[in-house]
Amino acid sequence: MKIMVINGPNLNMVGVREKGVYGTKTFSEICDYIKEEYEKRGHSVTLLQSNSEGEIIDFLQKAYFENFDGVVINPGAYTHYSYAIHDAIKGNVGIPTVEVHLSNVHAREEFRHISRTAPACIGQICGFGEYGYVMGLMALENYKGE
Ligand code: DQA
């Protein structure tokens, strides 16, 4: 499958920011891990990161126009308030999208318990660190459609 992995704001700072929450692996180490795990399973992966909402929406539209088979997205804090990213995921008719978070957002501050983007996705995975991106891929591999 042709998969797009999108990471949102501040995820490029993992390994530096709040190490107790996000761990000590750098973003580039996590990207290498994702690439290796996806390719090992026979998939091609395009890894994208942006700190800007509009650019994340552009990535999602690119997934549609360039016929990606699935998207794994960690929208960072946009998760909790971006209706625009919700709509962009919904706009990708037929492209299954999985939401992933490194941390268990439900065990953290109350504002993180709400996801505006997960209802547009086939599901949400959180709390398993970088392994969540592999779980997201497995969810796409097993997805049979609506
Ligand atoms: C995060 C959780 C979000 O609440 C937070 O704003 C992030 C990272 C995660 O991967 O755990 O930036 O998406």
XYZ file of C-alpha atoms and ligand atoms in Angstrom, residues 9-11 17 22 74-77 79-80 100-103 105 108 112, ligand 1:
31
model
C 2.935 20.757 15.272
C 5.791 20.271 17.730
C 6.226 16.608 16.869
C 10.282 18.439 24.546
C 7.133 11.686 24.795
C -0.755 12.572 14.477
C -2.277 16.061 14.344
C -0.559 17.140 17.630
C -2.518 19.826 19.482
C -6.382 17.239 17.331
C -8.239 19.076 20.043
C -2.182 8.210 16.358
C -0.802 9.831 19.521
C 2.446 8.981 21.239
C 0.989 9.688 24.684
C -4.174 11.704 25.710
C -3.618 13.794 30.541
C -6.668 16.540 25.456
C 0.248 14.340 20.903
C -0.776 14.676 21.998
C -1.294 16.104 21.847
O -2.210 16.405 22.893
C -0.133 17.076 21.936
O -0.598 18.394 21.723
C 0.982 16.741 21.014
C 1.377 15.340 20.893
C 0.852 12.933 21.101
O 1.409 12.410 20.157
O 0.790 12.385 22.215
O 1.629 17.615 20.451
O -0.409 14.351 19.648
